[in-house]
Amino acid sequence: MKARVGAYLLLGLYAVISLYPFAWMISGAFKDRRDVFADTSLVPDHPTLDTFSTTWTELDFPRYFLNSVLVTAATVLGVLVVYSLAAYAFAVLTFPGRKAIYGGFIALLFVPGITVLLPVVLLQRELGLLGTRLGIVAPFVNGTAPLAILLLTGAFRSVPASLRESARCDGAGELRTFFSIYLPVCKPALITIAVLTAVPTWNEYVLSRVSLNDPDTYTLPLGLQSLTAMTSPEYNVIMAASLIIVLPVVVLFVLLQRYFVNGLVGAVKG
């Protein structure tokens, strides 16, 4: 009993230490410039929404927000379409070299993404995609391949073979079986992959920083970096911008948490 209480206290302390910077950011977003460091309380004495209006109307954040939405949506859609079909092939179909190809994809999990940054940028330049949104969507989709194939293949393998045989008896082909049976049954796994793709894409900075030079194509992390690089940065505005960036991710995870957990469990079982 004492050990359990001690563990809970330790976890509680860790939670407080981890969440305090986030709480301070939220508090600072509602303070004016002078009170950010002068008032250390987490509850602002004079809360204001001026920081959000400044961020949204004067700093071109709507454009950054739209760019992030477009890039993230395109990446998630590409990942779900391409790798759900690939995972179905690995899980259900039989073809020469299936195990070797699957093993090759899984091995890519151990390759740090930063090691292929230079080849990606050179390829973007050769294809005329450097500095475009499509130029960063394609690497994001490719970078998600190992994890997406691993989880979706496991999920598809967990589908009872009797369902596929029943579809075959009804005259369904592979595509109809895929769309009518496997996708609905494995919806939690698909949502899990969507979340695991959307969050890092939404927050990605390095490739975007290297690839995008036109402010009209900047995503939210680049917009936030431009605020911190100002000669006299307004930290309350920076915190408001950070909150705008973080909030959609938090809301997405809260809304899809149930599917997220079920998707991971189902994929591991498969």
Short mmCIF file of C-alpha atoms in Angstrom, two decimals, residues 106-251:
data_model
loop_
_atom_site.label_atom_id
_atom_site.label_comp_id
_atom_site.label_asym_id
_atom_site.label_seq_id
_atom_site.Cartn_x
_atom_site.Cartn_y
_atom_site.Cartn_z
CA ILE A 106 9.61 -2.22 -40.73
CA ALA A 107 13.40 -1.78 -40.77
CA LEU A 108 12.86 1.85 -41.78
CA LEU A 109 11.45 2.46 -38.30
CA PHE A 110 15.05 2.47 -37.07
CA VAL A 111 16.25 5.10 -39.57
CA PRO A 112 16.15 8.65 -38.12
CA GLY A 113 14.29 10.98 -40.44
CA ILE A 114 16.96 13.68 -40.15
CA THR A 115 19.47 11.40 -41.92
CA VAL A 116 17.53 11.63 -45.20
CA LEU A 117 16.88 15.37 -45.02
CA LEU A 118 19.52 16.32 -47.59
CA PRO A 119 18.45 13.69 -50.18
CA VAL A 120 14.83 14.79 -49.75
CA VAL A 121 15.69 18.44 -50.38
CA LEU A 122 17.80 17.55 -53.43
CA LEU A 123 14.95 15.44 -54.79
CA GLN A 124 12.52 18.29 -54.20
CA ARG A 125 14.76 20.58 -56.23
CA GLU A 126 15.09 18.09 -59.09
CA LEU A 127 11.30 17.66 -59.25
CA GLY A 128 10.61 21.38 -59.02
CA LEU A 129 8.80 20.98 -55.70
CA LEU A 130 11.21 22.92 -53.49
CA GLY A 131 9.37 25.73 -51.75
CA THR A 132 5.90 24.27 -52.38
CA ARG A 133 3.37 22.69 -50.05
CA LEU A 134 3.32 19.52 -52.15
CA GLY A 135 7.07 19.33 -51.72
CA ILE A 136 6.68 18.79 -47.97
CA VAL A 137 3.50 16.69 -48.13
CA ALA A 138 5.20 13.91 -50.12
CA PRO A 139 8.08 13.42 -47.61
CA PHE A 140 5.60 13.48 -44.73
CA VAL A 141 3.57 10.72 -46.39
CA ASN A 142 6.70 8.67 -47.10
CA GLY A 143 8.02 9.15 -43.59
CA THR A 144 4.89 7.66 -42.05
CA ALA A 145 5.11 4.48 -44.15
CA PRO A 146 6.80 2.14 -41.62
CA LEU A 147 4.51 2.89 -38.69
CA ALA A 148 1.35 3.00 -40.79
CA ILE A 149 2.08 -0.31 -42.49
CA LEU A 150 3.04 -1.95 -39.19
CA LEU A 151 -0.15 -0.94 -37.36
CA LEU A 152 -2.57 -1.38 -40.26
CA THR A 153 -1.15 -4.76 -41.25
CA GLY A 154 -1.62 -5.95 -37.68
CA ALA A 155 -5.17 -4.63 -37.63
CA PHE A 156 -6.09 -6.27 -40.95
CA ARG A 157 -4.62 -9.58 -39.82
CA SER A 158 -6.93 -9.52 -36.80
CA VAL A 159 -10.02 -9.55 -39.06
CA PRO A 160 -11.51 -13.09 -39.06
CA ALA A 161 -10.83 -14.95 -42.28
CA SER A 162 -14.46 -16.09 -42.29
CA LEU A 163 -15.57 -12.54 -43.13
CA ARG A 164 -13.37 -12.48 -46.21
CA GLU A 165 -14.55 -15.93 -47.24
CA SER A 166 -18.17 -14.83 -46.87
CA ALA A 167 -17.51 -11.84 -49.10
CA ARG A 168 -15.88 -14.13 -51.64
CA CYS A 169 -18.94 -16.37 -51.62
CA ASP A 170 -21.08 -13.31 -52.36
CA GLY A 171 -18.95 -12.57 -55.40
CA ALA A 172 -17.00 -9.65 -53.94
CA GLY A 173 -13.58 -8.89 -55.39
CA GLU A 174 -10.56 -7.68 -53.46
CA LEU A 175 -11.44 -3.99 -53.61
CA ARG A 176 -15.03 -4.53 -52.56
CA THR A 177 -13.88 -6.78 -49.71
CA PHE A 178 -11.37 -4.13 -48.69
CA PHE A 179 -13.87 -1.26 -48.67
CA SER A 180 -16.90 -3.17 -47.36
CA ILE A 181 -15.31 -5.31 -44.65
CA TYR A 182 -11.75 -4.42 -43.72
CA LEU A 183 -12.05 -0.65 -43.56
CA PRO A 184 -15.21 -0.58 -41.39
CA VAL A 185 -13.90 -3.27 -39.04
CA CYS A 186 -10.51 -1.57 -38.68
CA LYS A 187 -11.82 1.97 -38.25
CA PRO A 188 -10.07 2.42 -34.84
CA ALA A 189 -6.72 1.54 -36.42
CA LEU A 190 -7.33 3.98 -39.27
CA ILE A 191 -8.19 6.75 -36.81
CA THR A 192 -5.07 5.90 -34.81
CA ILE A 193 -2.90 6.27 -37.90
CA ALA A 194 -4.67 9.51 -38.77
CA VAL A 195 -3.86 10.93 -35.32
CA LEU A 196 -0.28 9.65 -35.34
CA THR A 197 0.17 11.28 -38.75
CA ALA A 198 -1.65 14.53 -38.09
CA VAL A 199 0.12 15.48 -34.85
CA PRO A 200 3.76 15.33 -36.04
CA THR A 201 2.80 16.85 -39.40
CA TRP A 202 1.05 19.75 -37.66
CA ASN A 203 4.08 20.34 -35.45
CA GLU A 204 6.83 19.64 -38.01
CA TYR A 205 9.48 22.33 -38.29
CA VAL A 206 12.82 21.12 -39.69
CA LEU A 207 11.80 20.07 -43.21
CA SER A 208 9.45 23.04 -43.53
CA ARG A 209 12.22 25.41 -42.44
CA VAL A 210 14.61 24.00 -45.05
CA SER A 211 12.07 23.68 -47.88
CA LEU A 212 9.80 26.70 -47.58
CA ASN A 213 11.21 30.16 -48.28
CA ASP A 214 8.08 32.07 -49.24
CA PRO A 215 6.13 33.41 -46.21
CA ASP A 216 2.92 32.72 -48.16
CA THR A 217 3.61 28.98 -47.79
CA TYR A 218 4.70 29.06 -44.13
CA THR A 219 3.03 26.66 -41.72
CA LEU A 220 2.25 27.50 -38.08
CA PRO A 221 5.61 26.40 -36.60
CA LEU A 222 7.42 28.67 -39.07
CA GLY A 223 5.04 31.51 -38.25
CA LEU A 224 5.76 31.02 -34.56
CA GLN A 225 9.50 31.02 -35.22
CA SER A 226 9.18 34.31 -37.08
CA LEU A 227 7.63 35.81 -33.93
CA THR A 228 10.51 34.67 -31.73
CA ALA A 229 13.03 36.09 -34.23
CA MET A 230 11.63 39.61 -33.94
CA THR A 231 13.95 42.31 -32.59
CA SER A 232 11.64 42.95 -29.65
CA PRO A 233 9.48 39.83 -29.25
CA GLU A 234 6.20 40.15 -27.38
CA TYR A 235 6.10 37.03 -25.26
CA ASN A 236 2.40 37.25 -24.50
CA VAL A 237 1.71 37.21 -28.25
CA ILE A 238 4.11 34.29 -28.67
CA MET A 239 2.24 32.37 -25.97
CA ALA A 240 -1.11 33.17 -27.58
CA ALA A 241 0.25 31.91 -30.90
CA SER A 242 1.57 28.77 -29.19
CA LEU A 243 -1.85 28.16 -27.67
CA ILE A 244 -3.48 28.52 -31.09
CA ILE A 245 -1.07 25.90 -32.44
CA VAL A 246 -1.47 23.45 -29.55
CA LEU A 247 -5.24 23.66 -29.06
CA PRO A 248 -6.33 21.80 -32.25
CA VAL A 249 -4.01 18.90 -31.42
CA VAL A 250 -5.34 18.64 -27.87
CA VAL A 251 -8.96 18.77 -29.06
#
